[in-house]
């Protein structure tokens, strides 16, 4: 008799069945709003208003997606979002990696306090500082640098606020990651006469690519989905990011929920693309070092 026939089958435990049922139910719970949005976006509003949303569709069309993309001028708002998100992500990773390198690879008295100062910025609610920050943005003049002539109502203002609020978290994550790197690399490079900049740029930073990719994915999602800062610090509608483009789909006296559902799904496509492109690095950056003592 073959080994496959003589081998004993592992009995299926009731606890394992319950676990799989729970996981399947949790997955369906999380996917239900998304699937419902897709279902609504594919149906004409006239049909849903007549038969209701909980009904079998007679027509499924992509017309809502086409109308949402053209009516909200999403191409323009996608460009605004890129102008804000790309510099904010790059500057945040660059500055936070320098802070993390300094507090993790060099021993001095206030290194822990310095890291706590950067991390404490994430614990401060955004709504607490919005009034003084709004007044400060109005007082800062930037003639010739921004179209508004001030830090307020400019992409530069949004980039700076995102860098300020996200640098603490990134510095905390990268510092813990860099502490796992062997100190022998640093000591050997210093003995060979390497400068601090070369030690950071050519030796330490390349080893942090998994963590940097994971943080880049998170930062891209957070900054892309931001609506609060854009709503407060931007007054001109043409300067707002993609999250505000859905406002153009709401009329003064009538709002088409199916059209808004299609627009919301379109705005989610770039975030999904970033995640799938960096999925391997993202998972690797989060799990690397999980089994180290």
mmCIF file of C-alpha atoms in Angstrom:
data_model
loop_
_atom_site.group_PDB
_atom_site.id
_atom_site.type_symbol
_atom_site.label_atom_id
_atom_site.label_comp_id
_atom_site.label_asym_id
_atom_site.label_seq_id
_atom_site.Cartn_x
_atom_site.Cartn_y
_atom_site.Cartn_z
ATOM 1 C CA UNK A 1 0.000 0.000 0.000
ATOM 2 C CA UNK A 2 1.200 3.462 -0.771
ATOM 3 C CA UNK A 3 2.281 5.918 1.876
ATOM 4 C CA UNK A 4 -0.662 8.168 1.051
ATOM 5 C CA UNK A 5 -3.116 5.373 1.848
ATOM 6 C CA UNK A 6 -1.420 4.246 5.047
ATOM 7 C CA UNK A 7 -0.896 7.717 6.430
ATOM 8 C CA UNK A 8 -3.389 8.718 9.027
ATOM 9 C CA UNK A 9 -5.466 11.754 8.306
ATOM 10 C CA UNK A 10 -5.302 14.537 10.831
ATOM 11 C CA UNK A 11 -8.717 14.820 12.482
ATOM 12 C CA UNK A 12 -10.513 18.101 11.946
ATOM 13 C CA UNK A 13 -11.092 19.692 15.311
ATOM 14 C CA UNK A 14 -14.302 21.617 16.034
ATOM 15 C CA UNK A 15 -12.254 24.545 17.275
ATOM 16 C CA UNK A 16 -10.501 24.801 13.900
ATOM 17 C CA UNK A 17 -13.845 24.748 12.075
ATOM 18 C CA UNK A 18 -15.147 27.520 14.319
ATOM 19 C CA UNK A 19 -11.981 29.510 13.692
ATOM 20 C CA UNK A 20 -12.396 29.280 9.924
ATOM 21 C CA UNK A 21 -16.065 30.202 10.178
ATOM 22 C CA UNK A 22 -15.182 33.209 12.306
ATOM 23 C CA UNK A 23 -12.476 34.343 9.873
ATOM 24 C CA UNK A 24 -14.806 33.920 6.902
ATOM 25 C CA UNK A 25 -17.523 35.888 8.676
ATOM 26 C CA UNK A 26 -15.085 38.662 9.620
ATOM 27 C CA UNK A 27 -13.847 38.866 6.028
ATOM 28 C CA UNK A 28 -17.396 39.116 4.683
ATOM 29 C CA UNK A 29 -18.206 41.776 7.266
ATOM 30 C CA UNK A 30 -15.284 43.917 6.126
ATOM 31 C CA UNK A 31 -15.986 43.315 2.431
ATOM 32 C CA UNK A 32 -19.751 43.868 2.628
ATOM 33 C CA UNK A 33 -19.630 47.714 2.412
ATOM 34 C CA UNK A 34 -17.188 47.557 -0.493
ATOM 35 C CA UNK A 35 -19.249 44.993 -2.383
ATOM 36 C CA UNK A 36 -22.395 47.013 -1.721
ATOM 37 C CA UNK A 37 -20.702 50.156 -3.067
ATOM 38 C CA UNK A 38 -19.677 48.277 -6.229
ATOM 39 C CA UNK A 39 -23.223 46.953 -6.630
ATOM 40 C CA UNK A 40 -24.723 50.426 -6.218
ATOM 41 C CA UNK A 41 -22.187 52.032 -8.570
ATOM 42 C CA UNK A 42 -23.072 49.592 -11.354
ATOM 43 C CA UNK A 43 -26.812 50.384 -11.212
ATOM 44 C CA UNK A 44 -28.548 53.477 -12.656
ATOM 45 C CA UNK A 45 -30.077 55.750 -10.044
ATOM 46 C CA UNK A 46 -33.484 55.623 -11.737
ATOM 47 C CA UNK A 47 -33.657 51.871 -11.260
ATOM 48 C CA UNK A 48 -32.645 51.932 -7.595
ATOM 49 C CA UNK A 49 -35.036 54.798 -6.802
ATOM 50 C CA UNK A 50 -37.876 52.807 -8.357
ATOM 51 C CA UNK A 51 -37.093 49.318 -7.061
ATOM 52 C CA UNK A 52 -34.914 50.101 -4.025
ATOM 53 C CA UNK A 53 -31.319 49.179 -3.349
ATOM 54 C CA UNK A 54 -32.234 45.748 -2.011
ATOM 55 C CA UNK A 55 -33.532 44.404 -5.312
ATOM 56 C CA UNK A 56 -32.399 42.353 -8.290
ATOM 57 C CA UNK A 57 -30.805 44.590 -10.967
ATOM 58 C CA UNK A 58 -32.188 44.885 -14.478
ATOM 59 C CA UNK A 59 -29.206 46.838 -15.811
ATOM 60 C CA UNK A 60 -25.530 46.882 -14.862
ATOM 61 C CA UNK A 61 -23.436 49.583 -16.505
ATOM 62 C CA UNK A 62 -20.193 51.511 -16.026
ATOM 63 C CA UNK A 63 -21.881 54.800 -16.855
ATOM 64 C CA UNK A 64 -21.681 56.012 -13.258
ATOM 65 C CA UNK A 65 -17.901 55.549 -13.254
ATOM 66 C CA UNK A 66 -17.516 57.540 -16.462
ATOM 67 C CA UNK A 67 -19.779 60.338 -15.232
ATOM 68 C CA UNK A 68 -18.071 60.475 -11.840
ATOM 69 C CA UNK A 69 -14.627 60.769 -13.413
ATOM 70 C CA UNK A 70 -15.627 63.540 -15.812
ATOM 71 C CA UNK A 71 -18.031 65.546 -13.656
ATOM 72 C CA UNK A 72 -15.685 65.765 -10.667
ATOM 73 C CA UNK A 73 -12.614 66.603 -12.803
ATOM 74 C CA UNK A 74 -10.658 63.863 -11.056
ATOM 75 C CA UNK A 75 -7.618 64.216 -13.294
ATOM 76 C CA UNK A 76 -6.986 67.666 -11.856
ATOM 77 C CA UNK A 77 -7.484 66.518 -8.268
ATOM 78 C CA UNK A 78 -5.282 63.470 -8.771
ATOM 79 C CA UNK A 79 -2.529 65.855 -9.842
ATOM 80 C CA UNK A 80 -3.052 67.988 -6.729
ATOM 81 C CA UNK A 81 -2.789 64.897 -4.551
ATOM 82 C CA UNK A 82 0.468 63.809 -6.193
ATOM 83 C CA UNK A 83 1.943 67.272 -5.634
ATOM 84 C CA UNK A 84 1.150 66.907 -1.918
ATOM 85 C CA UNK A 85 1.666 63.196 -1.244
ATOM 86 C CA UNK A 86 4.924 62.468 -3.078
ATOM 87 C CA UNK A 87 7.045 65.250 -1.475
ATOM 88 C CA UNK A 88 5.427 64.630 1.928
ATOM 89 C CA UNK A 89 6.282 60.912 1.868
ATOM 90 C CA UNK A 90 9.857 61.450 0.650
ATOM 91 C CA UNK A 91 10.650 64.279 3.071
ATOM 92 C CA UNK A 92 9.083 62.429 6.005
ATOM 93 C CA UNK A 93 11.104 59.273 5.352
ATOM 94 C CA UNK A 94 14.310 61.232 4.817
ATOM 95 C CA UNK A 95 14.041 63.344 7.967
ATOM 96 C CA UNK A 96 12.727 60.588 10.219
ATOM 97 C CA UNK A 97 15.448 58.194 9.043
ATOM 98 C CA UNK A 98 18.129 60.736 9.985
ATOM 99 C CA UNK A 99 16.610 61.154 13.443
ATOM 100 C CA UNK A 100 16.291 57.384 13.859
ATOM 101 C CA UNK A 101 19.898 56.870 12.751
ATOM 102 C CA UNK A 102 21.204 59.392 15.244
ATOM 103 C CA UNK A 103 19.261 58.130 18.260
ATOM 104 C CA UNK A 104 19.836 54.435 17.518
ATOM 105 C CA UNK A 105 23.467 54.294 16.373
ATOM 106 C CA UNK A 106 25.012 56.831 18.754
ATOM 107 C CA UNK A 107 24.917 56.809 22.533
ATOM 108 C CA UNK A 108 24.329 60.100 24.329
ATOM 109 C CA UNK A 109 22.326 61.210 27.322
ATOM 110 C CA UNK A 110 19.242 62.708 25.690
ATOM 111 C CA UNK A 111 18.768 60.287 22.800
ATOM 112 C CA UNK A 112 15.762 58.620 24.429
ATOM 113 C CA UNK A 113 14.286 61.995 25.361
ATOM 114 C CA UNK A 114 14.763 63.218 21.781
ATOM 115 C CA UNK A 115 12.947 60.185 20.417
ATOM 116 C CA UNK A 116 10.115 60.699 22.905
ATOM 117 C CA UNK A 117 9.745 64.314 21.772
ATOM 118 C CA UNK A 118 9.314 63.227 18.152
ATOM 119 C CA UNK A 119 6.917 60.439 19.097
ATOM 120 C CA UNK A 120 4.837 62.655 21.404
ATOM 121 C CA UNK A 121 3.718 64.698 18.408
ATOM 122 C CA UNK A 122 1.557 61.774 17.290
ATOM 123 C CA UNK A 123 -0.255 61.743 20.637
ATOM 124 C CA UNK A 124 -1.475 65.319 20.273
ATOM 125 C CA UNK A 125 -4.989 65.497 18.776
ATOM 126 C CA UNK A 126 -5.081 67.460 15.558
ATOM 127 C CA UNK A 127 -8.217 69.322 16.572
ATOM 128 C CA UNK A 128 -6.429 70.825 19.593
ATOM 129 C CA UNK A 129 -3.914 72.833 17.566
ATOM 130 C CA UNK A 130 -6.043 73.651 14.546
ATOM 131 C CA UNK A 131 -6.944 77.190 15.695
ATOM 132 C CA UNK A 132 -3.398 78.437 16.456
ATOM 133 C CA UNK A 133 -2.061 76.594 13.413
ATOM 134 C CA UNK A 134 -4.686 78.217 11.185
ATOM 135 C CA UNK A 135 -3.732 81.683 12.464
ATOM 136 C CA UNK A 136 -0.030 80.900 12.043
ATOM 137 C CA UNK A 137 -0.550 79.840 8.426
ATOM 138 C CA UNK A 138 -2.336 83.132 7.749
ATOM 139 C CA UNK A 139 0.543 85.143 9.222
ATOM 140 C CA UNK A 140 3.360 83.465 7.251
ATOM 141 C CA UNK A 141 3.926 85.295 3.960
ATOM 142 C CA UNK A 142 5.589 83.473 1.074
ATOM 143 C CA UNK A 143 5.472 85.909 -1.857
ATOM 144 C CA UNK A 144 6.600 84.352 -5.105
ATOM 145 C CA UNK A 145 6.752 80.866 -3.586
ATOM 146 C CA UNK A 146 3.064 79.980 -3.366
ATOM 147 C CA UNK A 147 0.221 81.137 -5.580
ATOM 148 C CA UNK A 148 -1.663 82.540 -2.596
ATOM 149 C CA UNK A 149 1.389 84.414 -1.320
ATOM 150 C CA UNK A 150 0.969 82.764 2.079
ATOM 151 C CA UNK A 151 1.531 79.385 3.630
ATOM 152 C CA UNK A 152 -2.251 79.099 3.903
ATOM 153 C CA UNK A 153 -4.101 77.770 0.859
ATOM 154 C CA UNK A 154 -1.004 76.145 -0.628
ATOM 155 C CA UNK A 155 0.261 72.648 -1.302
ATOM 156 C CA UNK A 156 3.441 73.509 0.591
ATOM 157 C CA UNK A 157 1.408 74.076 3.753
ATOM 158 C CA UNK A 158 -0.158 70.617 3.518
ATOM 159 C CA UNK A 159 3.219 69.004 2.839
ATOM 160 C CA UNK A 160 4.727 70.623 5.933
ATOM 161 C CA UNK A 161 1.874 69.639 8.238
ATOM 162 C CA UNK A 162 1.984 66.028 7.048
ATOM 163 C CA UNK A 163 5.747 65.903 7.557
ATOM 164 C CA UNK A 164 5.391 67.347 11.047
ATOM 165 C CA UNK A 165 2.710 64.891 12.147
ATOM 166 C CA UNK A 166 4.082 61.730 10.524
ATOM 167 C CA UNK A 167 7.795 62.096 11.293
ATOM 168 C CA UNK A 168 7.409 61.025 14.918
ATOM 169 C CA UNK A 169 5.850 57.665 14.119
ATOM 170 C CA UNK A 170 8.349 56.965 11.347
ATOM 171 C CA UNK A 171 11.309 57.910 13.554
ATOM 172 C CA UNK A 172 10.057 55.565 16.267
ATOM 173 C CA UNK A 173 9.640 52.620 13.876
ATOM 174 C CA UNK A 174 12.942 53.172 12.078
ATOM 175 C CA UNK A 175 14.906 53.628 15.300
ATOM 176 C CA UNK A 176 13.686 50.259 16.588
ATOM 177 C CA UNK A 177 14.520 48.719 13.230
ATOM 178 C CA UNK A 178 18.022 50.190 13.156
ATOM 179 C CA UNK A 179 18.740 48.932 16.664
ATOM 180 C CA UNK A 180 18.499 45.382 15.307
ATOM 181 C CA UNK A 181 21.304 46.018 12.819
ATOM 182 C CA UNK A 182 24.727 44.732 13.968
ATOM 183 C CA UNK A 183 26.831 47.441 15.570
ATOM 184 C CA UNK A 184 29.900 45.783 14.083
ATOM 185 C CA UNK A 185 28.977 47.356 10.737
ATOM 186 C CA UNK A 186 29.127 50.819 12.255
ATOM 187 C CA UNK A 187 32.330 50.153 14.134
ATOM 188 C CA UNK A 188 34.076 48.644 11.095
ATOM 189 C CA UNK A 189 33.060 51.580 8.900
ATOM 190 C CA UNK A 190 34.298 54.087 11.479
ATOM 191 C CA UNK A 191 37.619 52.279 11.744
ATOM 192 C CA UNK A 192 37.971 52.431 7.958
ATOM 193 C CA UNK A 193 37.493 56.206 8.108
ATOM 194 C CA UNK A 194 33.897 56.461 6.915
ATOM 195 C CA UNK A 195 32.133 59.729 7.685
ATOM 196 C CA UNK A 196 28.851 59.881 9.569
ATOM 197 C CA UNK A 197 26.992 60.780 6.362
ATOM 198 C CA UNK A 198 28.468 57.811 4.502
ATOM 199 C CA UNK A 199 27.650 55.582 7.445
ATOM 200 C CA UNK A 200 24.042 56.726 7.249
ATOM 201 C CA UNK A 201 23.537 56.949 3.483
ATOM 202 C CA UNK A 202 25.580 54.045 2.121
ATOM 203 C CA UNK A 203 25.562 51.503 4.952
ATOM 204 C CA UNK A 204 22.565 51.887 7.263
ATOM 205 C CA UNK A 205 19.885 53.213 4.935
ATOM 206 C CA UNK A 206 20.163 50.408 2.303
ATOM 207 C CA UNK A 207 19.611 47.852 5.074
ATOM 208 C CA UNK A 208 16.367 49.582 6.052
ATOM 209 C CA UNK A 209 14.617 49.149 2.688
ATOM 210 C CA UNK A 210 11.921 46.745 4.033
ATOM 211 C CA UNK A 211 10.998 49.125 6.850
ATOM 212 C CA UNK A 212 11.139 52.141 4.545
ATOM 213 C CA UNK A 213 8.857 50.402 2.035
ATOM 214 C CA UNK A 214 6.363 49.515 4.766
ATOM 215 C CA UNK A 215 6.334 53.091 6.048
ATOM 216 C CA UNK A 216 6.074 54.476 2.512
ATOM 217 C CA UNK A 217 2.957 52.372 1.970
ATOM 218 C CA UNK A 218 1.364 53.530 5.213
ATOM 219 C CA UNK A 219 2.271 57.178 4.623
ATOM 220 C CA UNK A 220 0.916 57.100 1.080
ATOM 221 C CA UNK A 221 -2.412 55.751 2.320
ATOM 222 C CA UNK A 222 -2.678 58.164 5.249
ATOM 223 C CA UNK A 223 -1.744 61.270 3.292
ATOM 224 C CA UNK A 224 -3.824 60.300 0.273
ATOM 225 C CA UNK A 225 -6.917 59.747 2.411
ATOM 226 C CA UNK A 226 -6.480 62.937 4.426
ATOM 227 C CA UNK A 227 -9.447 65.284 4.341
ATOM 228 C CA UNK A 228 -9.219 67.171 7.631
ATOM 229 C CA UNK A 229 -6.088 69.235 6.937
ATOM 230 C CA UNK A 230 -7.092 69.931 3.350
ATOM 231 C CA UNK A 231 -10.502 71.138 4.497
ATOM 232 C CA UNK A 232 -9.031 73.515 7.088
ATOM 233 C CA UNK A 233 -5.835 74.756 5.421
ATOM 234 C CA UNK A 234 -7.098 75.030 1.822
ATOM 235 C CA UNK A 235 -9.766 77.528 0.821
ATOM 236 C CA UNK A 236 -9.586 77.413 -2.989
ATOM 237 C CA UNK A 237 -11.483 74.451 -4.396
ATOM 238 C CA UNK A 238 -9.055 73.960 -7.271
ATOM 239 C CA UNK A 239 -6.148 73.466 -4.852
ATOM 240 C CA UNK A 240 -7.763 70.680 -2.826
ATOM 241 C CA UNK A 241 -6.677 67.017 -3.081
ATOM 242 C CA UNK A 242 -8.648 64.087 -4.432
ATOM 243 C CA UNK A 243 -10.640 63.527 -1.235
ATOM 244 C CA UNK A 244 -12.489 66.780 -1.906
ATOM 245 C CA UNK A 245 -13.342 65.846 -5.500
ATOM 246 C CA UNK A 246 -16.366 63.895 -4.300
ATOM 247 C CA UNK A 247 -17.894 67.180 -3.152
ATOM 248 C CA UNK A 248 -18.269 68.125 -6.815
ATOM 249 C CA UNK A 249 -20.636 65.187 -7.278
ATOM 250 C CA UNK A 250 -23.114 66.535 -4.705
ATOM 251 C CA UNK A 251 -25.634 68.992 -6.075
ATOM 252 C CA UNK A 252 -27.336 71.762 -4.176
ATOM 253 C CA UNK A 253 -30.785 70.159 -4.315
ATOM 254 C CA UNK A 254 -30.071 66.578 -5.400
ATOM 255 C CA UNK A 255 -27.373 63.989 -4.734
ATOM 256 C CA UNK A 256 -26.965 60.743 -6.662
ATOM 257 C CA UNK A 257 -25.676 58.115 -4.172
ATOM 258 C CA UNK A 258 -24.796 55.706 -6.998
ATOM 259 C CA UNK A 259 -22.636 58.355 -8.647
ATOM 260 C CA UNK A 260 -20.856 59.111 -5.353
ATOM 261 C CA UNK A 261 -20.258 55.392 -4.801
ATOM 262 C CA UNK A 262 -18.616 55.157 -8.222
ATOM 263 C CA UNK A 263 -16.467 58.219 -7.461
ATOM 264 C CA UNK A 264 -15.391 56.789 -4.106
ATOM 265 C CA UNK A 265 -14.323 53.536 -5.776
ATOM 266 C CA UNK A 266 -12.305 55.439 -8.383
ATOM 267 C CA UNK A 267 -10.465 57.408 -5.703
ATOM 268 C CA UNK A 268 -9.530 54.129 -3.962
ATOM 269 C CA UNK A 269 -7.752 52.719 -7.030
ATOM 270 C CA UNK A 270 -4.382 54.534 -6.533
ATOM 271 C CA UNK A 271 -4.189 53.419 -2.896
ATOM 272 C CA UNK A 272 -4.801 49.810 -3.887
ATOM 273 C CA UNK A 273 -2.188 50.096 -6.630
ATOM 274 C CA UNK A 274 0.427 51.372 -4.167
ATOM 275 C CA UNK A 275 -0.365 48.584 -1.732
ATOM 276 C CA UNK A 276 -0.148 45.805 -4.334
ATOM 277 C CA UNK A 277 3.094 47.188 -5.761
ATOM 278 C CA UNK A 278 4.732 47.303 -2.325
ATOM 279 C CA UNK A 279 2.885 44.369 -0.787
ATOM 280 C CA UNK A 280 5.917 42.110 -0.424
ATOM 281 C CA UNK A 281 8.075 44.859 1.061
ATOM 282 C CA UNK A 282 5.210 45.993 3.273
ATOM 283 C CA UNK A 283 4.635 42.566 4.814
ATOM 284 C CA UNK A 284 8.368 41.952 5.084
ATOM 285 C CA UNK A 285 8.936 45.246 6.844
ATOM 286 C CA UNK A 286 6.201 44.550 9.377
ATOM 287 C CA UNK A 287 7.202 40.962 10.156
ATOM 288 C CA UNK A 288 10.988 41.221 9.978
ATOM 289 C CA UNK A 289 12.404 40.819 13.448
ATOM 290 C CA UNK A 290 9.208 39.385 14.869
ATOM 291 C CA UNK A 291 10.989 36.149 15.819
ATOM 292 C CA UNK A 292 14.183 37.736 17.086
ATOM 293 C CA UNK A 293 14.930 37.605 20.805
#
